[in-house]
Amino acid sequence: MVFLARLWSPLSDASRSPIDIASFEHEALASIIKTGAYESHVRMMRRLNAERRAVFLNALAEAFGDEVDIVGTSAGLHVVVSFNHLTGSDEERFAACARQEGVGIYPISRLYAAPTDRRAGFIFGYASMPVEEIG
């Protein structure tokens, strides 16, 4: 920590000690932890994101049925969706069409040195979407 403080010192206000840096942020975080507001926020976001995930997965199932395989549904804010009748060579075109409709999806084949699945796959995120707009 002393090493970091020495690096920061020339860049910071000379009247403040390195220990006082970001004290406002630390005090605010300590306050919301102490009052339970942080835990309450985390619980609320967990519930909201679980609802978003359920609505999103239901919408995918209704729209595509057995045409898709979905991975990563138990946690996180993204899922990987593989389309059974699209190939990896279709990914970029499909993602571009989705972007034109205002839907941001990300092809997964570019994440692999050598893809093992020939189907088109995409990363879908749903955390920033209002529940009402997911369908």
mmCIF file of N, CA and C in Angstrom:
data_model
loop_
_atom_site.group_PDB
_atom_site.id
_atom_site.type_symbol
_atom_site.label_atom_id
_atom_site.label_comp_id
_atom_site.label_asym_id
_atom_site.label_seq_id
_atom_site.Cartn_x
_atom_site.Cartn_y
_atom_site.Cartn_z
ATOM 1 N N MET A 1 0.817 -1.182 0.000
ATOM 2 C CA MET A 1 0.000 0.000 0.000
ATOM 3 C C MET A 1 0.867 1.254 0.000
ATOM 4 N N VAL A 2 1.968 1.216 0.736
ATOM 5 C CA VAL A 2 2.856 2.376 0.786
ATOM 6 C C VAL A 2 3.393 2.679 -0.609
ATOM 7 N N PHE A 3 3.710 1.647 -1.369
ATOM 8 C CA PHE A 3 4.202 1.827 -2.729
ATOM 9 C C PHE A 3 3.180 2.574 -3.583
ATOM 10 N N LEU A 4 1.918 2.156 -3.514
ATOM 11 C CA LEU A 4 0.869 2.826 -4.274
ATOM 12 C C LEU A 4 0.695 4.264 -3.822
ATOM 13 N N ALA A 5 0.777 4.497 -2.539
ATOM 14 C CA ALA A 5 0.647 5.858 -2.016
ATOM 15 C C ALA A 5 1.765 6.751 -2.539
ATOM 16 N N ARG A 6 2.991 6.202 -2.613
ATOM 17 C CA ARG A 6 4.102 7.001 -3.151
ATOM 18 C C ARG A 6 3.903 7.311 -4.630
ATOM 19 N N LEU A 7 3.352 6.368 -5.388
ATOM 20 C CA LEU A 7 3.067 6.627 -6.802
ATOM 21 C C LEU A 7 2.009 7.708 -6.943
ATOM 22 N N TRP A 8 1.020 7.665 -6.089
ATOM 23 C CA TRP A 8 -0.103 8.597 -6.172
ATOM 24 C C TRP A 8 0.278 9.975 -5.671
ATOM 25 N N SER A 9 1.123 10.041 -4.696
ATOM 26 C CA SER A 9 1.427 11.280 -4.001
ATOM 27 C C SER A 9 1.740 12.456 -4.916
ATOM 28 N N PRO A 10 2.620 12.320 -5.921
ATOM 29 C CA PRO A 10 2.900 13.476 -6.777
ATOM 30 C C PRO A 10 1.685 13.910 -7.601
ATOM 31 N N LEU A 11 0.752 13.017 -7.811
ATOM 32 C CA LEU A 11 -0.408 13.321 -8.634
ATOM 33 C C LEU A 11 -1.559 13.899 -7.821
ATOM 34 N N SER A 12 -1.516 13.710 -6.527
ATOM 35 C CA SER A 12 -2.625 14.149 -5.691
ATOM 36 C C SER A 12 -2.380 15.538 -5.142
ATOM 37 N N ASP A 13 -3.389 16.063 -4.523
ATOM 38 C CA ASP A 13 -3.295 17.366 -3.874
ATOM 39 C C ASP A 13 -2.273 17.262 -2.748
ATOM 40 N N ALA A 14 -1.296 18.137 -2.728
ATOM 41 C CA ALA A 14 -0.214 18.078 -1.757
ATOM 42 C C ALA A 14 -0.709 18.257 -0.330
ATOM 43 N N SER A 15 -1.871 18.884 -0.158
ATOM 44 C CA SER A 15 -2.376 19.122 1.197
ATOM 45 C C SER A 15 -3.050 17.890 1.791
ATOM 46 N N ARG A 16 -3.298 16.872 0.992
ATOM 47 C CA ARG A 16 -3.973 15.663 1.482
ATOM 48 C C ARG A 16 -2.959 14.551 1.658
ATOM 49 N N SER A 17 -3.155 13.769 2.673
ATOM 50 C CA SER A 17 -2.265 12.619 2.837
ATOM 51 C C SER A 17 -2.772 11.490 1.948
ATOM 52 N N PRO A 18 -1.902 10.575 1.557
ATOM 53 C CA PRO A 18 -2.340 9.460 0.706
ATOM 54 C C PRO A 18 -3.453 8.635 1.338
ATOM 55 N N ILE A 19 -3.511 8.624 2.655
ATOM 56 C CA ILE A 19 -4.540 7.841 3.329
ATOM 57 C C ILE A 19 -5.917 8.477 3.159
ATOM 58 N N ASP A 20 -5.979 9.801 2.977
ATOM 59 C CA ASP A 20 -7.255 10.499 2.826
ATOM 60 C C ASP A 20 -7.842 10.391 1.422
ATOM 61 N N ILE A 21 -7.086 9.846 0.471
ATOM 62 C CA ILE A 21 -7.553 9.767 -0.907
ATOM 63 C C ILE A 21 -8.816 8.921 -0.963
ATOM 64 N N ALA A 22 -9.810 9.428 -1.621
ATOM 65 C CA ALA A 22 -11.088 8.751 -1.834
ATOM 66 C C ALA A 22 -11.833 8.500 -0.530
ATOM 67 N N SER A 23 -11.549 9.291 0.498
ATOM 68 C CA SER A 23 -12.215 9.051 1.772
ATOM 69 C C SER A 23 -13.725 9.257 1.677
ATOM 70 N N PHE A 24 -14.178 10.186 0.852
ATOM 71 C CA PHE A 24 -15.617 10.388 0.691
ATOM 72 C C PHE A 24 -16.277 9.123 0.165
ATOM 73 N N GLU A 25 -15.680 8.529 -0.864
ATOM 74 C CA GLU A 25 -16.222 7.311 -1.438
ATOM 75 C C GLU A 25 -16.206 6.173 -0.429
ATOM 76 N N HIS A 26 -15.122 6.061 0.337
ATOM 77 C CA HIS A 26 -15.030 5.016 1.344
ATOM 78 C C HIS A 26 -16.069 5.208 2.434
ATOM 79 N N GLU A 27 -16.254 6.462 2.864
ATOM 80 C CA GLU A 27 -17.250 6.740 3.899
ATOM 81 C C GLU A 27 -18.659 6.450 3.392
ATOM 82 N N ALA A 28 -18.939 6.789 2.132
ATOM 83 C CA ALA A 28 -20.260 6.518 1.563
ATOM 84 C C ALA A 28 -20.504 5.014 1.493
ATOM 85 N N LEU A 29 -19.517 4.257 1.030
ATOM 86 C CA LEU A 29 -19.655 2.808 0.961
ATOM 87 C C LEU A 29 -19.833 2.220 2.355
ATOM 88 N N ALA A 30 -19.035 2.665 3.297
ATOM 89 C CA ALA A 30 -19.166 2.169 4.672
ATOM 90 C C ALA A 30 -20.552 2.459 5.222
ATOM 91 N N SER A 31 -21.075 3.625 4.916
ATOM 92 C CA SER A 31 -22.400 4.012 5.411
ATOM 93 C C SER A 31 -23.498 3.114 4.833
ATOM 94 N N ILE A 32 -23.462 2.870 3.517
ATOM 95 C CA ILE A 32 -24.530 2.044 2.941
ATOM 96 C C ILE A 32 -24.405 0.583 3.356
ATOM 97 N N ILE A 33 -23.181 0.142 3.664
ATOM 98 C CA ILE A 33 -23.015 -1.210 4.193
ATOM 99 C C ILE A 33 -23.543 -1.270 5.629
ATOM 100 N N LYS A 34 -23.174 -0.289 6.430
ATOM 101 C CA LYS A 34 -23.576 -0.268 7.841
ATOM 102 C C LYS A 34 -25.095 -0.178 7.996
ATOM 103 N N THR A 35 -25.753 0.606 7.181
ATOM 104 C CA THR A 35 -27.199 0.784 7.319
ATOM 105 C C THR A 35 -27.998 -0.367 6.705
ATOM 106 N N GLY A 36 -27.323 -1.225 5.954
ATOM 107 C CA GLY A 36 -28.024 -2.338 5.316
ATOM 108 C C GLY A 36 -28.567 -1.988 3.938
ATOM 109 N N ALA A 37 -28.360 -0.752 3.495
ATOM 110 C CA ALA A 37 -28.874 -0.323 2.191
ATOM 111 C C ALA A 37 -28.210 -1.098 1.048
ATOM 112 N N TYR A 38 -26.931 -1.411 1.196
ATOM 113 C CA TYR A 38 -26.238 -2.139 0.138
ATOM 114 C C TYR A 38 -26.815 -3.547 -0.003
ATOM 115 N N GLU A 39 -26.994 -4.221 1.131
ATOM 116 C CA GLU A 39 -27.555 -5.573 1.092
ATOM 117 C C GLU A 39 -28.964 -5.557 0.513
ATOM 118 N N SER A 40 -29.722 -4.553 0.870
ATOM 119 C CA SER A 40 -31.082 -4.412 0.337
ATOM 120 C C SER A 40 -31.051 -4.211 -1.181
ATOM 121 N N HIS A 41 -30.116 -3.372 -1.637
ATOM 122 C CA HIS A 41 -29.976 -3.122 -3.076
ATOM 123 C C HIS A 41 -29.600 -4.412 -3.815
ATOM 124 N N VAL A 42 -28.660 -5.160 -3.254
ATOM 125 C CA VAL A 42 -28.225 -6.413 -3.892
ATOM 126 C C VAL A 42 -29.394 -7.392 -3.980
ATOM 127 N N ARG A 43 -30.167 -7.522 -2.898
ATOM 128 C CA ARG A 43 -31.340 -8.415 -2.923
ATOM 129 C C ARG A 43 -32.342 -7.972 -3.985
ATOM 130 N N MET A 44 -32.612 -6.656 -4.046
ATOM 131 C CA MET A 44 -33.561 -6.143 -5.033
ATOM 132 C C MET A 44 -33.081 -6.431 -6.453
ATOM 133 N N MET A 45 -31.803 -6.199 -6.725
ATOM 134 C CA MET A 45 -31.267 -6.435 -8.062
ATOM 135 C C MET A 45 -31.266 -7.920 -8.408
ATOM 136 N N ARG A 46 -31.002 -8.775 -7.416
ATOM 137 C CA ARG A 46 -31.079 -10.221 -7.662
ATOM 138 C C ARG A 46 -32.479 -10.620 -8.105
ATOM 139 N N ARG A 47 -33.487 -10.103 -7.374
ATOM 140 C CA ARG A 47 -34.878 -10.432 -7.730
ATOM 141 C C ARG A 47 -35.224 -9.895 -9.121
ATOM 142 N N LEU A 48 -34.852 -8.652 -9.381
ATOM 143 C CA LEU A 48 -35.161 -8.043 -10.677
ATOM 144 C C LEU A 48 -34.463 -8.788 -11.802
ATOM 145 N N ASN A 49 -33.188 -9.126 -11.612
ATOM 146 C CA ASN A 49 -32.460 -9.837 -12.665
ATOM 147 C C ASN A 49 -32.974 -11.260 -12.844
ATOM 148 N N ALA A 50 -33.419 -11.901 -11.773
ATOM 149 C CA ALA A 50 -34.035 -13.228 -11.905
ATOM 150 C C ALA A 50 -35.327 -13.123 -12.709
ATOM 151 N N GLU A 51 -36.103 -12.069 -12.454
ATOM 152 C CA GLU A 51 -37.331 -11.864 -13.234
ATOM 153 C C GLU A 51 -37.004 -11.607 -14.700
ATOM 154 N N ARG A 52 -36.016 -10.744 -14.940
ATOM 155 C CA ARG A 52 -35.598 -10.474 -16.330
ATOM 156 C C ARG A 52 -35.163 -11.759 -17.020
ATOM 157 N N ARG A 53 -34.354 -12.555 -16.313
ATOM 158 C CA ARG A 53 -33.856 -13.805 -16.897
ATOM 159 C C ARG A 53 -35.020 -14.727 -17.247
ATOM 160 N N ALA A 54 -35.976 -14.882 -16.330
ATOM 161 C CA ALA A 54 -37.117 -15.766 -16.580
ATOM 162 C C ALA A 54 -37.939 -15.284 -17.763
ATOM 163 N N VAL A 55 -38.209 -13.987 -17.827
ATOM 164 C CA VAL A 55 -38.991 -13.432 -18.941
ATOM 165 C C VAL A 55 -38.221 -13.608 -20.250
ATOM 166 N N PHE A 56 -36.919 -13.357 -20.217
ATOM 167 C CA PHE A 56 -36.089 -13.488 -21.419
ATOM 168 C C PHE A 56 -36.074 -14.939 -21.918
ATOM 169 N N LEU A 57 -35.857 -15.885 -21.007
ATOM 170 C CA LEU A 57 -35.810 -17.292 -21.398
ATOM 171 C C LEU A 57 -37.154 -17.775 -21.917
ATOM 172 N N ASN A 58 -38.236 -17.318 -21.299
ATOM 173 C CA ASN A 58 -39.577 -17.669 -21.787
ATOM 174 C C ASN A 58 -39.811 -17.099 -23.181
ATOM 175 N N ALA A 59 -39.382 -15.858 -23.413
ATOM 176 C CA ALA A 59 -39.552 -15.242 -24.730
ATOM 177 C C ALA A 59 -38.766 -16.006 -25.792
ATOM 178 N N LEU A 60 -37.535 -16.416 -25.454
ATOM 179 C CA LEU A 60 -36.742 -17.215 -26.397
ATOM 180 C C LEU A 60 -37.420 -18.548 -26.698
ATOM 181 N N ALA A 61 -37.918 -19.193 -25.650
ATOM 182 C CA ALA A 61 -38.579 -20.493 -25.837
ATOM 183 C C ALA A 61 -39.827 -20.354 -26.694
ATOM 184 N N GLU A 62 -40.603 -19.306 -26.462
ATOM 185 C CA GLU A 62 -41.814 -19.092 -27.261
ATOM 186 C C GLU A 62 -41.484 -18.771 -28.709
ATOM 187 N N ALA A 63 -40.456 -17.978 -28.919
ATOM 188 C CA ALA A 63 -40.115 -17.548 -30.278
ATOM 189 C C ALA A 63 -39.408 -18.635 -31.076
ATOM 190 N N PHE A 64 -38.549 -19.426 -30.421
ATOM 191 C CA PHE A 64 -37.693 -20.349 -31.172
ATOM 192 C C PHE A 64 -37.867 -21.816 -30.818
ATOM 193 N N GLY A 65 -38.454 -22.120 -29.686
ATOM 194 C CA GLY A 65 -38.680 -23.513 -29.299
ATOM 195 C C GLY A 65 -37.425 -24.351 -29.353
ATOM 196 N N ASP A 66 -37.509 -25.471 -30.083
ATOM 197 C CA ASP A 66 -36.390 -26.404 -30.185
ATOM 198 C C ASP A 66 -35.318 -25.957 -31.179
ATOM 199 N N GLU A 67 -35.508 -24.815 -31.789
ATOM 200 C CA GLU A 67 -34.529 -24.315 -32.761
ATOM 201 C C GLU A 67 -33.272 -23.757 -32.095
ATOM 202 N N VAL A 68 -33.329 -23.575 -30.752
ATOM 203 C CA VAL A 68 -32.178 -23.010 -30.049
ATOM 204 C C VAL A 68 -31.800 -23.869 -28.852
ATOM 205 N N ASP A 69 -30.532 -23.790 -28.490
ATOM 206 C CA ASP A 69 -30.021 -24.355 -27.242
ATOM 207 C C ASP A 69 -29.473 -23.179 -26.445
ATOM 208 N N ILE A 70 -29.834 -23.117 -25.177
ATOM 209 C CA ILE A 70 -29.442 -21.992 -24.335
ATOM 210 C C ILE A 70 -28.544 -22.509 -23.221
ATOM 211 N N VAL A 71 -27.424 -21.821 -23.012
ATOM 212 C CA VAL A 71 -26.440 -22.210 -22.005
ATOM 213 C C VAL A 71 -26.189 -21.017 -21.080
ATOM 214 N N GLY A 72 -25.951 -21.296 -19.817
ATOM 215 C CA GLY A 72 -25.599 -20.251 -18.866
ATOM 216 C C GLY A 72 -26.798 -19.581 -18.233
ATOM 217 N N THR A 73 -27.855 -20.327 -18.028
ATOM 218 C CA THR A 73 -29.093 -19.727 -17.529
ATOM 219 C C THR A 73 -29.164 -19.639 -16.013
ATOM 220 N N SER A 74 -28.245 -20.262 -15.303
ATOM 221 C CA SER A 74 -28.381 -20.324 -13.847
ATOM 222 C C SER A 74 -27.821 -19.105 -13.127
ATOM 223 N N ALA A 75 -26.981 -18.334 -13.765
ATOM 224 C CA ALA A 75 -26.392 -17.176 -13.093
ATOM 225 C C ALA A 75 -25.903 -16.180 -14.127
ATOM 226 N N GLY A 76 -25.554 -15.026 -13.661
ATOM 227 C CA GLY A 76 -25.008 -14.011 -14.539
ATOM 228 C C GLY A 76 -26.092 -13.209 -15.220
ATOM 229 N N LEU A 77 -25.667 -12.328 -16.105
ATOM 230 C CA LEU A 77 -26.575 -11.419 -16.787
ATOM 231 C C LEU A 77 -26.565 -11.623 -18.293
ATOM 232 N N HIS A 78 -25.959 -12.725 -18.726
ATOM 233 C CA HIS A 78 -25.881 -13.067 -20.143
ATOM 234 C C HIS A 78 -26.151 -14.555 -20.308
ATOM 235 N N VAL A 79 -26.602 -14.927 -21.479
ATOM 236 C CA VAL A 79 -26.725 -16.342 -21.840
ATOM 237 C C VAL A 79 -26.131 -16.515 -23.232
ATOM 238 N N VAL A 80 -25.734 -17.738 -23.525
ATOM 239 C CA VAL A 80 -25.260 -18.071 -24.863
ATOM 240 C C VAL A 80 -26.359 -18.876 -25.535
ATOM 241 N N VAL A 81 -26.752 -18.421 -26.716
ATOM 242 C CA VAL A 81 -27.822 -19.070 -27.458
ATOM 243 C C VAL A 81 -27.241 -19.590 -28.767
ATOM 244 N N SER A 82 -27.372 -20.913 -28.977
ATOM 245 C CA SER A 82 -26.938 -21.522 -30.235
ATOM 246 C C SER A 82 -28.177 -21.808 -31.074
ATOM 247 N N PHE A 83 -28.108 -21.414 -32.336
ATOM 248 C CA PHE A 83 -29.218 -21.625 -33.271
ATOM 249 C C PHE A 83 -28.926 -22.871 -34.091
ATOM 250 N N ASN A 84 -29.818 -23.854 -33.998
ATOM 251 C CA ASN A 84 -29.581 -25.161 -34.608
ATOM 252 C C ASN A 84 -29.530 -25.137 -36.134
ATOM 253 N N HIS A 85 -30.188 -24.181 -36.774
ATOM 254 C CA HIS A 85 -30.227 -24.170 -38.238
ATOM 255 C C HIS A 85 -29.450 -23.008 -38.854
ATOM 256 N N LEU A 86 -28.574 -22.390 -38.058
ATOM 257 C CA LEU A 86 -27.661 -21.376 -38.581
ATOM 258 C C LEU A 86 -26.246 -21.872 -38.346
ATOM 259 N N THR A 87 -25.359 -21.584 -39.280
ATOM 260 C CA THR A 87 -23.970 -21.990 -39.107
ATOM 261 C C THR A 87 -23.140 -20.797 -38.641
ATOM 262 N N GLY A 88 -21.946 -21.099 -38.185
ATOM 263 C CA GLY A 88 -21.048 -20.044 -37.733
ATOM 264 C C GLY A 88 -20.817 -18.976 -38.793
ATOM 265 N N SER A 89 -20.879 -19.368 -40.052
ATOM 266 C CA SER A 89 -20.672 -18.384 -41.124
ATOM 267 C C SER A 89 -21.832 -17.393 -41.224
ATOM 268 N N ASP A 90 -22.960 -17.707 -40.591
ATOM 269 C CA ASP A 90 -24.114 -16.812 -40.597
ATOM 270 C C ASP A 90 -24.093 -15.801 -39.449
ATOM 271 N N GLU A 91 -23.182 -15.978 -38.508
ATOM 272 C CA GLU A 91 -23.215 -15.171 -37.287
ATOM 273 C C GLU A 91 -23.126 -13.664 -37.532
ATOM 274 N N GLU A 92 -22.139 -13.233 -38.269
ATOM 275 C CA GLU A 92 -21.939 -11.788 -38.447
ATOM 276 C C GLU A 92 -23.146 -11.146 -39.143
ATOM 277 N N ARG A 93 -23.679 -11.815 -40.152
ATOM 278 C CA ARG A 93 -24.842 -11.282 -40.877
ATOM 279 C C ARG A 93 -26.063 -11.222 -39.963
ATOM 280 N N PHE A 94 -26.273 -12.272 -39.194
ATOM 281 C CA PHE A 94 -27.413 -12.333 -38.267
ATOM 282 C C PHE A 94 -27.282 -11.242 -37.204
ATOM 283 N N ALA A 95 -26.075 -11.059 -36.651
ATOM 284 C CA ALA A 95 -25.848 -10.024 -35.637
ATOM 285 C C ALA A 95 -26.068 -8.632 -36.221
ATOM 286 N N ALA A 96 -25.650 -8.424 -37.463
ATOM 287 C CA ALA A 96 -25.856 -7.122 -38.117
ATOM 288 C C ALA A 96 -27.344 -6.846 -38.307
ATOM 289 N N CYS A 97 -28.108 -7.848 -38.712
ATOM 290 C CA CYS A 97 -29.568 -7.681 -38.861
ATOM 291 C C CYS A 97 -30.208 -7.372 -37.510
ATOM 292 N N ALA A 98 -29.759 -8.047 -36.471
ATOM 293 C CA ALA A 98 -30.299 -7.800 -35.133
ATOM 294 C C ALA A 98 -29.999 -6.369 -34.693
ATOM 295 N N ARG A 99 -28.766 -5.888 -34.963
ATOM 296 C CA ARG A 99 -28.398 -4.508 -34.599
ATOM 297 C C ARG A 99 -29.283 -3.495 -35.311
ATOM 298 N N GLN A 100 -29.633 -3.765 -36.575
ATOM 299 C CA GLN A 100 -30.522 -2.862 -37.313
ATOM 300 C C GLN A 100 -31.888 -2.768 -36.654
ATOM 301 N N GLU A 101 -32.276 -3.807 -35.923
ATOM 302 C CA GLU A 101 -33.555 -3.823 -35.209
ATOM 303 C C GLU A 101 -33.409 -3.341 -33.771
ATOM 304 N N GLY A 102 -32.201 -2.895 -33.418
ATOM 305 C CA GLY A 102 -31.969 -2.375 -32.070
ATOM 306 C C GLY A 102 -31.619 -3.422 -31.036
ATOM 307 N N VAL A 103 -31.250 -4.619 -31.489
ATOM 308 C CA VAL A 103 -30.890 -5.698 -30.563
ATOM 309 C C VAL A 103 -29.398 -5.971 -30.700
ATOM 310 N N GLY A 104 -28.677 -5.797 -29.607
ATOM 311 C CA GLY A 104 -27.241 -6.053 -29.618
ATOM 312 C C GLY A 104 -26.942 -7.471 -29.179
ATOM 313 N N ILE A 105 -26.453 -8.292 -30.082
ATOM 314 C CA ILE A 105 -26.011 -9.645 -29.758
ATOM 315 C C ILE A 105 -24.587 -9.787 -30.274
ATOM 316 N N TYR A 106 -23.851 -10.710 -29.691
ATOM 317 C CA TYR A 106 -22.438 -10.827 -30.007
ATOM 318 C C TYR A 106 -22.111 -12.255 -30.407
ATOM 319 N N PRO A 107 -21.597 -12.445 -31.630
ATOM 320 C CA PRO A 107 -21.240 -13.791 -32.093
ATOM 321 C C PRO A 107 -20.170 -14.419 -31.203
ATOM 322 N N ILE A 108 -20.296 -15.709 -30.944
ATOM 323 C CA ILE A 108 -19.319 -16.364 -30.074
ATOM 324 C C ILE A 108 -18.143 -16.958 -30.832
ATOM 325 N N SER A 109 -18.271 -17.178 -32.132
ATOM 326 C CA SER A 109 -17.177 -17.841 -32.850
ATOM 327 C C SER A 109 -15.888 -17.028 -32.789
ATOM 328 N N ARG A 110 -15.988 -15.726 -32.711
ATOM 329 C CA ARG A 110 -14.778 -14.907 -32.643
ATOM 330 C C ARG A 110 -14.062 -15.038 -31.301
ATOM 331 N N LEU A 111 -14.690 -15.687 -30.336
ATOM 332 C CA LEU A 111 -14.078 -15.874 -29.024
ATOM 333 C C LEU A 111 -13.239 -17.146 -28.948
ATOM 334 N N TYR A 112 -13.306 -17.966 -29.971
ATOM 335 C CA TYR A 112 -12.582 -19.238 -29.992
ATOM 336 C C TYR A 112 -11.477 -19.211 -31.031
ATOM 337 N N ALA A 113 -10.345 -19.836 -30.690
ATOM 338 C CA ALA A 113 -9.275 -19.978 -31.673
ATOM 339 C C ALA A 113 -9.737 -20.931 -32.769
ATOM 340 N N ALA A 114 -10.424 -21.994 -32.367
ATOM 341 C CA ALA A 114 -10.967 -22.972 -33.310
ATOM 342 C C ALA A 114 -12.327 -23.424 -32.765
ATOM 343 N N PRO A 115 -13.417 -22.854 -33.261
ATOM 344 C CA PRO A 115 -14.743 -23.244 -32.754
ATOM 345 C C PRO A 115 -14.982 -24.744 -32.895
ATOM 346 N N THR A 116 -15.578 -25.333 -31.869
ATOM 347 C CA THR A 116 -15.863 -26.764 -31.895
ATOM 348 C C THR A 116 -17.298 -27.038 -32.318
ATOM 349 N N ASP A 117 -18.129 -26.011 -32.293
ATOM 350 C CA ASP A 117 -19.537 -26.150 -32.656
ATOM 351 C C ASP A 117 -19.760 -25.399 -33.958
ATOM 352 N N ARG A 118 -20.312 -26.050 -34.954
ATOM 353 C CA ARG A 118 -20.507 -25.415 -36.257
ATOM 354 C C ARG A 118 -21.753 -24.521 -36.286
ATOM 355 N N ARG A 119 -22.592 -24.624 -35.261
ATOM 356 C CA ARG A 119 -23.805 -23.803 -35.220
ATOM 357 C C ARG A 119 -23.452 -22.358 -34.885
ATOM 358 N N ALA A 120 -24.323 -21.468 -35.305
ATOM 359 C CA ALA A 120 -24.176 -20.069 -34.926
ATOM 360 C C ALA A 120 -24.550 -19.924 -33.457
ATOM 361 N N GLY A 121 -23.764 -19.163 -32.740
ATOM 362 C CA GLY A 121 -24.039 -18.915 -31.329
ATOM 363 C C GLY A 121 -23.827 -17.447 -31.012
ATOM 364 N N PHE A 122 -24.593 -16.954 -30.061
ATOM 365 C CA PHE A 122 -24.542 -15.539 -29.720
ATOM 366 C C PHE A 122 -24.630 -15.346 -28.214
ATOM 367 N N ILE A 123 -24.006 -14.293 -27.740
ATOM 368 C CA ILE A 123 -24.155 -13.884 -26.351
ATOM 369 C C ILE A 123 -25.269 -12.853 -26.310
ATOM 370 N N PHE A 124 -26.273 -13.126 -25.486
ATOM 371 C CA PHE A 124 -27.386 -12.209 -25.271
ATOM 372 C C PHE A 124 -27.291 -11.690 -23.839
ATOM 373 N N GLY A 125 -27.402 -10.400 -23.673
ATOM 374 C CA GLY A 125 -27.484 -9.800 -22.348
ATOM 375 C C GLY A 125 -28.876 -9.240 -22.145
ATOM 376 N N TYR A 126 -29.356 -9.302 -20.933
ATOM 377 C CA TYR A 126 -30.720 -8.845 -20.678
ATOM 378 C C TYR A 126 -30.812 -7.911 -19.475
ATOM 379 N N ALA A 127 -29.723 -7.643 -18.791
ATOM 380 C CA ALA A 127 -29.772 -6.909 -17.527
ATOM 381 C C ALA A 127 -30.173 -5.454 -17.673
ATOM 382 N N SER A 128 -29.908 -4.846 -18.797
ATOM 383 C CA SER A 128 -30.227 -3.419 -18.940
ATOM 384 C C SER A 128 -31.614 -3.189 -19.532
ATOM 385 N N MET A 129 -32.320 -4.265 -19.819
ATOM 386 C CA MET A 129 -33.628 -4.135 -20.456
ATOM 387 C C MET A 129 -34.743 -4.097 -19.424
ATOM 388 N N PRO A 130 -35.682 -3.177 -19.581
ATOM 389 C CA PRO A 130 -36.868 -3.237 -18.719
ATOM 390 C C PRO A 130 -37.638 -4.520 -19.022
ATOM 391 N N VAL A 131 -38.197 -5.133 -17.990
ATOM 392 C CA VAL A 131 -38.924 -6.386 -18.138
ATOM 393 C C VAL A 131 -39.993 -6.278 -19.225
ATOM 394 N N GLU A 132 -40.668 -5.153 -19.271
ATOM 395 C CA GLU A 132 -41.768 -4.973 -20.223
ATOM 396 C C GLU A 132 -41.308 -5.015 -21.682
ATOM 397 N N GLU A 133 -40.048 -4.711 -21.938
ATOM 398 C CA GLU A 133 -39.534 -4.649 -23.312
ATOM 399 C C GLU A 133 -38.845 -5.930 -23.768
ATOM 400 N N ILE A 134 -38.644 -6.868 -22.886
ATOM 401 C CA ILE A 134 -37.880 -8.066 -23.210
ATOM 402 C C ILE A 134 -38.557 -8.897 -24.293
ATOM 403 N N GLY A 135 -39.856 -9.112 -24.168
ATOM 404 C CA GLY A 135 -40.564 -9.925 -25.147
ATOM 405 C C GLY A 135 -40.453 -9.372 -26.542
#
